[in-house]
Coordinates of C-alpha atoms and ligand atoms in Angstrom, one line a residue:
X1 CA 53.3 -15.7 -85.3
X2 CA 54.5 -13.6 -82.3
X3 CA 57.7 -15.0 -80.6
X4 CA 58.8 -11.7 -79.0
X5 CA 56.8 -9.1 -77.1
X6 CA 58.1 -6.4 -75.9
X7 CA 56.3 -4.6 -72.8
X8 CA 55.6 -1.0 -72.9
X9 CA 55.1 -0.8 -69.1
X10 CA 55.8 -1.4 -65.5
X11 CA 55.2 -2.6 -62.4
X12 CA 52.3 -5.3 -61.7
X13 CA 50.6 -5.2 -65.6
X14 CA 54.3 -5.8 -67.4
X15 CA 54.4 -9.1 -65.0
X16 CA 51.2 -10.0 -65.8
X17 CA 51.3 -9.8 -69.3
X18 CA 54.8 -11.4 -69.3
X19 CA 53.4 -14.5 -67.6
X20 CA 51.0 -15.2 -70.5
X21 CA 53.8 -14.9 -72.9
X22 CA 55.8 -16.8 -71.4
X23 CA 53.2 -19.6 -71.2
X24 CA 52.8 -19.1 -74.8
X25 CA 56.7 -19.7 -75.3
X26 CA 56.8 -15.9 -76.1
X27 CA 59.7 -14.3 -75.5
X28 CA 59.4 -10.9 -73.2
X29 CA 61.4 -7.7 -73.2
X30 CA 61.0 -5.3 -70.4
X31 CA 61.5 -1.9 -70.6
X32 CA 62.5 0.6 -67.7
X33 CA 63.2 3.7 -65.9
X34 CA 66.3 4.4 -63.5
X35 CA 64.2 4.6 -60.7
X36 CA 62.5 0.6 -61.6
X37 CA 66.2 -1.0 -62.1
X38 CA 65.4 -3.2 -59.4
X39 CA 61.4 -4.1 -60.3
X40 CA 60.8 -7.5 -60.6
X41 CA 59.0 -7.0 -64.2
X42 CA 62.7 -6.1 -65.2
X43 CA 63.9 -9.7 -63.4
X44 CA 61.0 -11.6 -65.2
X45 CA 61.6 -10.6 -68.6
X46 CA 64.1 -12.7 -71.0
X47 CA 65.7 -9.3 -71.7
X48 CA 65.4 -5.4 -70.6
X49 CA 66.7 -2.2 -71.8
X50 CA 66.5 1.1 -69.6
X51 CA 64.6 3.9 -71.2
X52 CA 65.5 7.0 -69.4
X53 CA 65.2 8.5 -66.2
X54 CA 62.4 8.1 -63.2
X55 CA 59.9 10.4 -65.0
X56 CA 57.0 9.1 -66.6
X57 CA 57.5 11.5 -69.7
X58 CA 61.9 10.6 -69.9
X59 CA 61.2 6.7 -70.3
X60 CA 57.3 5.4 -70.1
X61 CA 56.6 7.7 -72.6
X62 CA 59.2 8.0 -74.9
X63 CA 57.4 6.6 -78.1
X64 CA 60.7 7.0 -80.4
X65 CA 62.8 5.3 -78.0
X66 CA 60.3 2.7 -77.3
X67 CA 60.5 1.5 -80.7
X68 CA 64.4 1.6 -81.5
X69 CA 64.5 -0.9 -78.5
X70 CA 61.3 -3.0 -79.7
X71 CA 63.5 -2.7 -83.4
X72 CA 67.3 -4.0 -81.8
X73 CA 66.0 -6.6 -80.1
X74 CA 63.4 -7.6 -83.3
X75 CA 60.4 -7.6 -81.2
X76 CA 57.3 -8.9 -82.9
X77 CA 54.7 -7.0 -81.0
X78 CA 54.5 -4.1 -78.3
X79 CA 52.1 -4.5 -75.4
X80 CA 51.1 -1.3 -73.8
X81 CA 49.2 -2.4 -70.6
X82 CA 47.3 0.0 -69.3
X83 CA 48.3 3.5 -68.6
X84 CA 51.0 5.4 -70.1
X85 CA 51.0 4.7 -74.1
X86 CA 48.0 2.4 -73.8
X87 CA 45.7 4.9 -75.5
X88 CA 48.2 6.7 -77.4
X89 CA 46.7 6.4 -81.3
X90 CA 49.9 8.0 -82.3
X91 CA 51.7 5.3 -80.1
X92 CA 50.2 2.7 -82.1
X93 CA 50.4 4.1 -85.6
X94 CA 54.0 4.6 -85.1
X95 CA 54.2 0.8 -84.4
X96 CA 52.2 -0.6 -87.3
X97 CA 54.7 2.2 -89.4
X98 CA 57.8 0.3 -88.3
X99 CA 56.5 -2.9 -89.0
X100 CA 55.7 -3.6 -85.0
X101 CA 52.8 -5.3 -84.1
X102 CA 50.2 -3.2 -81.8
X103 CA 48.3 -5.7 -79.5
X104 CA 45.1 -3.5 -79.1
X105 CA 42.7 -1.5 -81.3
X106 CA 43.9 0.5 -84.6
X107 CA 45.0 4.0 -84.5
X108 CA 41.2 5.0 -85.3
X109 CA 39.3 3.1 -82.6
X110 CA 41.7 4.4 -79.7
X111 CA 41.6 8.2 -81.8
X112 CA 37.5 7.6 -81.7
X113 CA 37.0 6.3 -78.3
X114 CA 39.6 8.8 -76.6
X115 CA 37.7 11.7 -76.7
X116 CA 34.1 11.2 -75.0
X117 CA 32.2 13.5 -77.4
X118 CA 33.5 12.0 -80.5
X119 CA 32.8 8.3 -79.0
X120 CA 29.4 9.2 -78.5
X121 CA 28.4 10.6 -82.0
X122 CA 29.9 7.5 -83.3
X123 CA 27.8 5.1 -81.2
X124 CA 24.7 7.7 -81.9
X125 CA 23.4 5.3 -84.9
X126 CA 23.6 2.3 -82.9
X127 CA 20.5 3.9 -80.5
X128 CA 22.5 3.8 -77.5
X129 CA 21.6 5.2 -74.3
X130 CA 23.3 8.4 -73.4
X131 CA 23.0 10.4 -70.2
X132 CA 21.3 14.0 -71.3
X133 CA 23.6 16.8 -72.0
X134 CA 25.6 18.6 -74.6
X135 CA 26.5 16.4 -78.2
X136 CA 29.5 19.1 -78.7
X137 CA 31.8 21.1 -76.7
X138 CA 30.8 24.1 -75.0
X139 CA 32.2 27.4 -77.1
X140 CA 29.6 29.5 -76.1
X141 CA 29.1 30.2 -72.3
X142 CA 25.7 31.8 -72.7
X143 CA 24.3 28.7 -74.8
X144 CA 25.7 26.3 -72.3
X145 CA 24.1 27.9 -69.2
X146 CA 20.9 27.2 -71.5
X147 CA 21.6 24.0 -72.0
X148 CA 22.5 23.0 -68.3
X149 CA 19.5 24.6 -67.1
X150 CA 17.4 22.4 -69.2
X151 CA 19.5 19.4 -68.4
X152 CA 18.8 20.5 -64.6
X153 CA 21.1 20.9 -62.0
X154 CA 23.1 19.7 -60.8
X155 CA 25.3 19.1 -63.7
X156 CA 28.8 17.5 -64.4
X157 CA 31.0 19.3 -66.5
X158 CA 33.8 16.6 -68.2
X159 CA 36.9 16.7 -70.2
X160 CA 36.3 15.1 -73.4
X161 CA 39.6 13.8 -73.2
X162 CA 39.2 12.7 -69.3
X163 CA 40.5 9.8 -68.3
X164 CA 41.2 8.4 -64.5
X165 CA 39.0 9.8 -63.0
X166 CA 40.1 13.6 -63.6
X167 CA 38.6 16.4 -65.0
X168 CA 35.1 16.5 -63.7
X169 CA 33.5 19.4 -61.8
X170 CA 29.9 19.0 -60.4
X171 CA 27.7 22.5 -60.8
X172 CA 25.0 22.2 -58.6
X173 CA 23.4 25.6 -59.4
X174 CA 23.8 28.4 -62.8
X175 CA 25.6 31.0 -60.4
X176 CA 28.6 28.7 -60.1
X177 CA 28.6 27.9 -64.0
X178 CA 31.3 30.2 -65.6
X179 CA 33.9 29.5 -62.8
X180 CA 33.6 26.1 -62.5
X181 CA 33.6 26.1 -66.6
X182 CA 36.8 27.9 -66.2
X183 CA 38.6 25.8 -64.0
X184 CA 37.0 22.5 -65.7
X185 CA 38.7 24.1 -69.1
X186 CA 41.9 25.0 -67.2
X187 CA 42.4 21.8 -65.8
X188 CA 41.8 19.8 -69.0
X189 CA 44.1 22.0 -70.8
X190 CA 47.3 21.4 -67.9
X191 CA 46.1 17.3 -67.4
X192 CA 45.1 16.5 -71.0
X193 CA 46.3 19.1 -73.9
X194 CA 43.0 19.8 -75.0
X195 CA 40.8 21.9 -73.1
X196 CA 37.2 20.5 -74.8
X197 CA 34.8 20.3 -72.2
X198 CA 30.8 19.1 -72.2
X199 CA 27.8 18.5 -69.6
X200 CA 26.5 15.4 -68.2
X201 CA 23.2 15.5 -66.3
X202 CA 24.9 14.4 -62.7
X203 CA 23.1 11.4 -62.1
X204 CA 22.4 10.9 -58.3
X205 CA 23.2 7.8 -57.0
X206 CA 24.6 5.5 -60.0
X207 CA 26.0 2.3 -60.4
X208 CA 29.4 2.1 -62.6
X209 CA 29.0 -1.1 -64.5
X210 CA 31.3 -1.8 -67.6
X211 CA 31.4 -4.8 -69.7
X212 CA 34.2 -6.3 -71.0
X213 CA 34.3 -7.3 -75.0
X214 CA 37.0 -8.9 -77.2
X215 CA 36.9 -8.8 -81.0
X216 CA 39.2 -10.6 -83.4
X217 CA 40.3 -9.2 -86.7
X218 CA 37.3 -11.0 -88.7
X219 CA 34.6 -9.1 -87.5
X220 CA 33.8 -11.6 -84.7
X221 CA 33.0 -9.4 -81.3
X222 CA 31.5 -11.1 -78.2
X223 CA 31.0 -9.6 -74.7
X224 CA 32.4 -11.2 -71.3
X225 CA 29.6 -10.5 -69.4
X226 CA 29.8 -7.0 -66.7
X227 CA 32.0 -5.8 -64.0
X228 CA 31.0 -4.0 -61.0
X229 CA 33.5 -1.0 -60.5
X230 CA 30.9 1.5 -58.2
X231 CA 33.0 1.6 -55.0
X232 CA 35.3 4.5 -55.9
X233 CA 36.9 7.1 -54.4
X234 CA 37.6 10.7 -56.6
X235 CA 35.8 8.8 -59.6
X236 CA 38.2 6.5 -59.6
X237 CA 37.4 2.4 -58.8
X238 CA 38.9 0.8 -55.9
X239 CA 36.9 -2.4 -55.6
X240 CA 35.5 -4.2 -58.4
X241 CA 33.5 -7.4 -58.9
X242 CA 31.9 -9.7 -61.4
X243 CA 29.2 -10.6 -62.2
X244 CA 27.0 -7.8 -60.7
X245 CA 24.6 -8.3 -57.8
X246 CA 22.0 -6.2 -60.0
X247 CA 21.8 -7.1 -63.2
X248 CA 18.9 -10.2 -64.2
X249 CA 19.7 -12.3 -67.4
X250 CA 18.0 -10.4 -69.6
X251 CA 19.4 -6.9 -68.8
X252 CA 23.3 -8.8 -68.5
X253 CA 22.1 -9.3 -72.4
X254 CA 20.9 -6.5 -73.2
X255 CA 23.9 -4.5 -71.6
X256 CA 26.1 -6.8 -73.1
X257 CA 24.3 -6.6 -76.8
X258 CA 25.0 -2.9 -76.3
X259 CA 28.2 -2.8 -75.3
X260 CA 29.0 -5.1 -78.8
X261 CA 27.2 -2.2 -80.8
X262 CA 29.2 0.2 -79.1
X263 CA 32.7 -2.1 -80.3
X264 CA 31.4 -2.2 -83.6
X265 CA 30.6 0.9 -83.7
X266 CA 34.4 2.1 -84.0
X267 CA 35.5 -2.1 -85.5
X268 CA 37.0 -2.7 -82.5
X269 CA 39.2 -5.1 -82.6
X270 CA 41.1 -7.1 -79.2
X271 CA 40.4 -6.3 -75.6
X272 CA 37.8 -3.1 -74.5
X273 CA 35.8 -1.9 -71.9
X274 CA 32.1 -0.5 -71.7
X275 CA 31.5 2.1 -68.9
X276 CA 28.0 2.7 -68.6
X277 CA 26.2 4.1 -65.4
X278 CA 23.3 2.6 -64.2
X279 CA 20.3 4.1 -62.2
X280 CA 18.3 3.0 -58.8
X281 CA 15.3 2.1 -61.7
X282 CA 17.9 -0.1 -63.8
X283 CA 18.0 2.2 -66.3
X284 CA 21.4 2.7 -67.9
X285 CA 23.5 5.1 -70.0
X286 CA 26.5 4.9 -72.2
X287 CA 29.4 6.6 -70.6
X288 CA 32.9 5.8 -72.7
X289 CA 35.1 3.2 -74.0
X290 CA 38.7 2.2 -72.6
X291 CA 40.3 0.9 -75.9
X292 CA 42.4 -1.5 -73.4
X293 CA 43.5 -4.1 -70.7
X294 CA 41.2 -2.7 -67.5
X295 CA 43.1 -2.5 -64.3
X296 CA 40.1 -4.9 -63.1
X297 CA 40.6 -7.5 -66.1
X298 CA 40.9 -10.5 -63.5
X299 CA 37.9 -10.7 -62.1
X300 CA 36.4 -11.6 -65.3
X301 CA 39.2 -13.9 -65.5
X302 CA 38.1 -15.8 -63.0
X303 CA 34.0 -15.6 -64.3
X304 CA 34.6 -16.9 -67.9
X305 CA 37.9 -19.0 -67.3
X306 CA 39.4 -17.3 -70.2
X307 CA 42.9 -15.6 -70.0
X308 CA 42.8 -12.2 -71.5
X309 CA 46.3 -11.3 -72.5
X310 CA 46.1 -14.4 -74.3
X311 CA 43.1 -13.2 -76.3
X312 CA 44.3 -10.1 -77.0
X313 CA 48.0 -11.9 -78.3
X314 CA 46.0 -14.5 -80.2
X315 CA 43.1 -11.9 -82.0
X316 CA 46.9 -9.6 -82.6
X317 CA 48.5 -12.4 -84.2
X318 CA 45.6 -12.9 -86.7
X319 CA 43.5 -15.9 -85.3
X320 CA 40.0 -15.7 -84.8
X321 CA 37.7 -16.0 -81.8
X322 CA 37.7 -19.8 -80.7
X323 CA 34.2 -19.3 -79.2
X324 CA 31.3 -17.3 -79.9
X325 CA 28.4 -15.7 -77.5
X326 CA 26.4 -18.8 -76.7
X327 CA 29.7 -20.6 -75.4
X328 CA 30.0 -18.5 -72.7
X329 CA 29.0 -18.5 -69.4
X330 CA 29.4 -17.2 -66.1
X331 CA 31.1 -19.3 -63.3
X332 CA 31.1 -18.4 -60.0
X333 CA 31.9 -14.5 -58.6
X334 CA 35.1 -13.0 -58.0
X335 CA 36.5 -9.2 -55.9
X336 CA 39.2 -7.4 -56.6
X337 CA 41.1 -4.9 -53.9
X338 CA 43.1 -2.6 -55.6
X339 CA 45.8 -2.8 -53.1
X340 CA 46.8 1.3 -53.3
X341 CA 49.8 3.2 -51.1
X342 CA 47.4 5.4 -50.1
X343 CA 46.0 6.4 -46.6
X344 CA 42.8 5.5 -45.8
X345 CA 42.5 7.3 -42.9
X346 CA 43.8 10.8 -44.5
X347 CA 41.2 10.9 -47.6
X348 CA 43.3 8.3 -49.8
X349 CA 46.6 10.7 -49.6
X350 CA 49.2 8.6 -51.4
X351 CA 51.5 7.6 -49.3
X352 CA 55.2 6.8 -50.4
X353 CA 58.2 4.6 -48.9
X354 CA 59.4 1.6 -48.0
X355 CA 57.9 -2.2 -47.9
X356 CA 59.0 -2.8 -44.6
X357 CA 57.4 -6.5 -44.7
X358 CA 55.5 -7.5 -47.6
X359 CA 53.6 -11.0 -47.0
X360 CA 51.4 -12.1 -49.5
X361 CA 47.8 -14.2 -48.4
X362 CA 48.0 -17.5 -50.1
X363 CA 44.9 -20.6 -50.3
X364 CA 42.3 -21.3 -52.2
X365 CA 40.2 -18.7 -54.7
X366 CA 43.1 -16.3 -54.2
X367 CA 44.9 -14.3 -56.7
X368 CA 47.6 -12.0 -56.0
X369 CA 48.6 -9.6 -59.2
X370 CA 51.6 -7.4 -57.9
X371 CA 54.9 -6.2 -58.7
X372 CA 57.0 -5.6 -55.6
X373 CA 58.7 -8.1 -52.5
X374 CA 59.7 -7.2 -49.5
X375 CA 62.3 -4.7 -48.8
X376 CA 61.3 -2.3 -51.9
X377 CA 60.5 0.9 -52.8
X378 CA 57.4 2.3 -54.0
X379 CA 58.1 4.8 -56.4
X380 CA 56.8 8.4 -56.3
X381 CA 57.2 8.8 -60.0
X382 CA 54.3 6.8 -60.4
X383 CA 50.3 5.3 -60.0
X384 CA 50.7 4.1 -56.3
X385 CA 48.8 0.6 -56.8
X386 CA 50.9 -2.1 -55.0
X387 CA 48.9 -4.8 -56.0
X388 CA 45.8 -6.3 -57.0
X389 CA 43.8 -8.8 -54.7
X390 CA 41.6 -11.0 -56.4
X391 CA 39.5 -13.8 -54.8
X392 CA 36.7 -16.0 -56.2
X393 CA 34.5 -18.3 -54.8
X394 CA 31.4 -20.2 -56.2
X395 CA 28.7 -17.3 -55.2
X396 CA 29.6 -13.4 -54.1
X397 CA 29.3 -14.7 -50.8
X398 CA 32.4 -16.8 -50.6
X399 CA 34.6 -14.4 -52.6
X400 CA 33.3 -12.1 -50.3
X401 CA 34.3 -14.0 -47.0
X402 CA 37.7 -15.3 -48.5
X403 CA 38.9 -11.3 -49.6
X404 CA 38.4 -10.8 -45.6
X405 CA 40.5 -14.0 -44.4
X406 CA 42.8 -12.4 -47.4
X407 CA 43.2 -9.1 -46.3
X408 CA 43.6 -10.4 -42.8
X409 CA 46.6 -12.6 -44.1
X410 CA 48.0 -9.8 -46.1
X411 CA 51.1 -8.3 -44.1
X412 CA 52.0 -4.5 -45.0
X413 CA 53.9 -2.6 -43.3
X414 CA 56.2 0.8 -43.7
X415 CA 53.3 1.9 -46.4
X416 CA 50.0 3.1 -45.2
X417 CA 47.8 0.9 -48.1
X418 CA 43.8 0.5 -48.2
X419 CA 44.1 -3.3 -46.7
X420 CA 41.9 -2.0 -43.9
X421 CA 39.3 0.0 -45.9
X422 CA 38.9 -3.1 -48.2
X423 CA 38.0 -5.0 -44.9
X424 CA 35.3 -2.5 -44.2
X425 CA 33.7 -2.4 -47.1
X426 CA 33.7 -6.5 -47.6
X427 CA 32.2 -5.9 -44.0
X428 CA 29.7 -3.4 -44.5
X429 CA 25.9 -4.2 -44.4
X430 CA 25.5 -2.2 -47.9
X431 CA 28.0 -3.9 -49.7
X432 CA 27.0 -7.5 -48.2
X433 CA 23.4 -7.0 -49.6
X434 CA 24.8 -5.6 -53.0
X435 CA 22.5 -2.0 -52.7
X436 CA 25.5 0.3 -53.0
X437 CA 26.4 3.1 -55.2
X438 CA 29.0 5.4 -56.6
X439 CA 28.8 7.5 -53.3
X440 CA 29.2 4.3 -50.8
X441 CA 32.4 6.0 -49.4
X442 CA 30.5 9.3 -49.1
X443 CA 27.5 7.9 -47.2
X444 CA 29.2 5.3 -45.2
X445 CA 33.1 5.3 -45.0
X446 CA 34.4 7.2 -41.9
X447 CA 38.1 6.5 -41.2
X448 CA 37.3 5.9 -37.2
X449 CA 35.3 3.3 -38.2
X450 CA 38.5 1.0 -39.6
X451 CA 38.9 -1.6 -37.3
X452 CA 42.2 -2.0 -36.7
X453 CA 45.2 0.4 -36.2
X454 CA 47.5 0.5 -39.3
X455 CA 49.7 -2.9 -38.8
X456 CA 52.7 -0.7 -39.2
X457 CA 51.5 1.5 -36.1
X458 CA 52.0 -1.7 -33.6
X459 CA 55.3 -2.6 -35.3
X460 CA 56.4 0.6 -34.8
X461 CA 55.4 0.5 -31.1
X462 CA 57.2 -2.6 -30.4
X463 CA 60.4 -1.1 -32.4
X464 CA 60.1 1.7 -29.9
X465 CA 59.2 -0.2 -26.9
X466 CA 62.1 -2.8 -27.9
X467 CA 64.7 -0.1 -28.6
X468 CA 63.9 1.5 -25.1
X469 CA 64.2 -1.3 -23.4
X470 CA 67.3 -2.2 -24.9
X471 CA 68.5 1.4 -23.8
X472 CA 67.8 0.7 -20.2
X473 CA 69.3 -2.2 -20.0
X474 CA 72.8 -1.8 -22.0
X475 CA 75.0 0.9 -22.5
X476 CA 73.9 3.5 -25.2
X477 CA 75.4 3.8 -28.4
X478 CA 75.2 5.9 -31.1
X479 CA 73.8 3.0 -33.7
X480 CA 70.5 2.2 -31.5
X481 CA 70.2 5.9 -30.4
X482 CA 69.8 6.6 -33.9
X483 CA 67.4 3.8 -34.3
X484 CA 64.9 4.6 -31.8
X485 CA 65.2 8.5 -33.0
X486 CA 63.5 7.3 -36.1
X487 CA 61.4 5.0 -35.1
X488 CA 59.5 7.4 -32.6
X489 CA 59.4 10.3 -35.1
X490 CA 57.6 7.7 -37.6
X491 CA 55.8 6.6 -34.8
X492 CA 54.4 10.6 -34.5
X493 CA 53.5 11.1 -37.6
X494 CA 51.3 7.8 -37.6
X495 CA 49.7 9.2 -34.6
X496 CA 49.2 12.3 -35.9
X497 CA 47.1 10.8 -39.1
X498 CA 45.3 8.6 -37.3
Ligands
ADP501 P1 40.5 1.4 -65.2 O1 39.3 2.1 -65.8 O2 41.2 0.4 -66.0 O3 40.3 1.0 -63.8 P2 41.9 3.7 -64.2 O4 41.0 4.9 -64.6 O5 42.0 3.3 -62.8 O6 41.5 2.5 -65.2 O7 43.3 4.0 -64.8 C1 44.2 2.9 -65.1 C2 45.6 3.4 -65.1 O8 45.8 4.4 -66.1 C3 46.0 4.1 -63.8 O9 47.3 3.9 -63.7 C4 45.7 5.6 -64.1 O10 46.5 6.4 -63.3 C5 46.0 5.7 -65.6 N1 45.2 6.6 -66.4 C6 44.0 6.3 -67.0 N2 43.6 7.3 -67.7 C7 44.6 8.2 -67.7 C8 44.7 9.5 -68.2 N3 43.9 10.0 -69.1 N4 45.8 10.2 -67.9 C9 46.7 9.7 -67.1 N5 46.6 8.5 -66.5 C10 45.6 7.8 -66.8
ADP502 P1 37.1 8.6 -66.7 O1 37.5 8.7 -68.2 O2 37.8 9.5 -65.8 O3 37.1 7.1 -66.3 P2 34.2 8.4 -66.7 O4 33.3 9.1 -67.6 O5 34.4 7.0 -67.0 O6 35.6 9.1 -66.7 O7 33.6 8.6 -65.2 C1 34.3 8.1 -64.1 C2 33.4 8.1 -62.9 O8 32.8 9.4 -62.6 C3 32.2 7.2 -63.1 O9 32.5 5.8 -62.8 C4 31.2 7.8 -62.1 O10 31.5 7.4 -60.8 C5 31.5 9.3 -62.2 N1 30.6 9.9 -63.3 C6 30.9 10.2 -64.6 N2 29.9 10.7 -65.2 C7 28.9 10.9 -64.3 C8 27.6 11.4 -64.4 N3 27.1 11.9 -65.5 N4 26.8 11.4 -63.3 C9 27.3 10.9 -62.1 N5 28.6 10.4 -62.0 C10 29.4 10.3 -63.1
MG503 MG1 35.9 5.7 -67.1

């Protein structure tokens, strides 16, 4: 039995995962850099050890540190979250070699399913759907020009070893080939270590739906029905939902049948995720598996009832499944914002600084996943989500409406955050009737079209307005001199973005 796990992460995933320990009467240790000494996944947990300084690579990612901790404090097990070590094979295989339980998939499924070409040969028996293009990587530049022009244009070249997003260059005719090859190869070289690249047919106008399956360590793997992850911005999700507005029963089951083959394709075992992208006729095409906790795990959290850090503790611990297939079902529909420090209105720029106020929407069908208060920092060391808003409601409808009264209850300020871009999309005719794509933000998101001014804009305004007024009316000195200085150069470079 696990009575100690120690969290090899940060920020709004350590939290989350400590809160299902905990209400397993688990025992949680945090780990964390210099720059997180004040996070509140370092307050939650029973104990926590710093791991070296702000950079990912001098604490997150220090595997042999990592483990002396998880071994002085007799940890039982080592959840990764998602992110940093999460689908590090050697990470995990270090783990089992100190006697450390890994809660996730064995050194060979994560090995298998990192590296896109490899994932697909091993689902190739399994009669999978795969988008056309190239089974191995490109060696041979005058072979793969053959092979993209057969494939047709225009073509995506990918890192094998891609992951978040990066790594993707889309050719849209053989003259830009070589370079684009090139700097495809150069890129997954500096972002990934290995420079293997392949082609994808681009497909147009896709839908990104992945489905979530859990297996135990008895051969038992079930699916949890689909996410919904096609609103995106640099190939990366920003809103999710579950079930999909597309898929009929019978293609949720065949999907979902599909997405099992693909698990047992490489004996999964715990937590995974199915990407597949699906097109305007419905037909749909393996793209990889994440051996891990998704970023957008809550909304099928709030479908199936189930938790899923629970799951994945309870298959790690040995037990098997306690339901199979036909027991579950889908209840209701949930949407998640990822809540990012990023400026909507200056192509999703991250933006770093201060919480200034931080208020978090409360009521029914609401779900807050986060890992900051009021009055902190958001590091620049690291991914700028701030939080996760989830809300469910009986049909897509009322998840829909409540994420709007949400967002509108959410108070940000001092961070520029995607609050308002959420609201336009909940709002947005396409999104509303469910016939959306990958390229929603493309063919309908225009910043001038966010419908109200950045909260921290009018805050600032009345700071200013306040601190002038103040200045007319009393003697100066030098402490609210210095105050209105800021506030109206902040107040500038607002304007300026806008
Ligand atoms: P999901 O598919 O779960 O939504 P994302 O692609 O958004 O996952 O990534 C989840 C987290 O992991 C983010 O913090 C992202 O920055 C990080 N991430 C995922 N893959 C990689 C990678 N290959 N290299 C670096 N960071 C990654
Ligand atoms: P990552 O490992 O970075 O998550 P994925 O292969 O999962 O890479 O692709 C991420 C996103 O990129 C997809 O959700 C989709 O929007 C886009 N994409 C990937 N492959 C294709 C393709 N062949 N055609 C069109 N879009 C694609
Ligand atoms: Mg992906």
């Amino acid at each position: 039995m696990i009575k100690k796990i120690l969290v090899a992460n940060r920020g709004e995933i350590a939290l989350r995962v400590m809160r299902s320990a905990k209400e397993m009467g688990i025992k949680t240790v945090a780990i964390f850099s210099e720059a997180d000494r004040g996070a509140l996944h370092v307050q939650f947990a029973d104990e926590a050890v710093c791991v070296g300084g702000p950079k990912s690579a001098d604490s997150y990612l220090r595997i042999e540190k990592i483990l002396e901790v998880s071994l002085d404090l007799q940890v039982d097990a080592i959840h990764p979250g998602y992110g940093f070590l999460s689908e590090n094979a050697l990470f995990a295989q270090r783990a089992e070699a100190v006697g450390i339980t890994f809660i996730g998939p064995s050194p060979a499924s994560i090995d298998l399913m990192g590296n896109k070409l490899a994932a697909k040969a091993a689902v190739a028996n399994y009669n999978i759907p795969m988008v056309p293009g190239t089974k191995e990587a490109i060696t041979n530049i005058t072979e793969a020009k053959k092979i993209a022009q057969e494939v047709g244009f225009p073509i995506l070249i990918k890192a094998s070893a891609g992951g978040g997003g990066k790594g993707m260059r889309i050719v849209t005719d053989l003259g830009d080939f070589e370079e684009q090859m090139q700097l495809a190869v150069s890129e997954a070289v500096s972002a990934f270590g290995d420079g293997a690249v392949f082609i994808e047919k681009y497909i147009g106008s896709p839908r990104h739906i992945e489905v979530q399956v859990l297996g135990d360590k008895h051969g038992n793997i079930v699916h949890l029905f689909e996410r919904e992850c096609s609103i995106q911005r640099r190939h990366q999700k920003v809103i999710e939902e579950a079930p999909s507005s597309v898929l009929t029963p019978a293609l949720r089951e065949e999907m979902g049948q599909c997405a099992v083959n693909v698990a047992k394709a490489c004996n999964y075992i715990g937590a995974g995720t199915v990407e597949f992208l699906v097109d305007e006729n419905l037909n749909y095409y393996f793209l990889e598996m994440n051996t891990r906790l998704q970023v957008e795990h809550p909304v099928t959290e709030q479908i199936t009832g189930l938790d899923l850090v629970k799951e994945q503790i309870k298959v790690a611990q040995g037990e098997s499944l306690s339901f199979k297939q036909g027991d579950l079902k889908i209840e209701g529909h949930a949407v998640e914002l990822r809540v990012y420090a990023e400026d909507p209105r200056n192509n999703f720029l991250p933006d770093i600084g201060k919480l200034v106020s931080y208020k978090r929407p409360q009521g029914p069908g609401v779900r807050v996943d986060d890992g900051f208060e009021e009055g902190m920092e958001i590091p620049i060391y690291y991914d700028p989500m701030i939080a996760k808003l989830v809300t469910f409601g009986q049909n897509r409808q009322e998840a829909i409406d409540r994420m709007i009264r949400a967002i509108d209850e959410y108070e940000i300020t001092g961070i520029e955050n995607t609050l308002a871009f959420g609201k336009f999309v909940m709002q947005h005719e396409a999104f509303r009737s469910g016939n959306f794509d990958t390229k929603f933000i493309q063919n309908y998101y225009n910043p001038e079209l966010l419908s109200s001014p950045p909260a921290q804009e009018e805050a600032e305004v009345a700071a200013v307005l306040a601190a002038f007024l103040y200045k007319t009316t009393k003697p100066k000195t030098t402490t609210t001199f210095a105050a209105t200085s800021v506030s109206t150069s902040n107040w500038k470079k607002n304007r300026s973005q806008l």
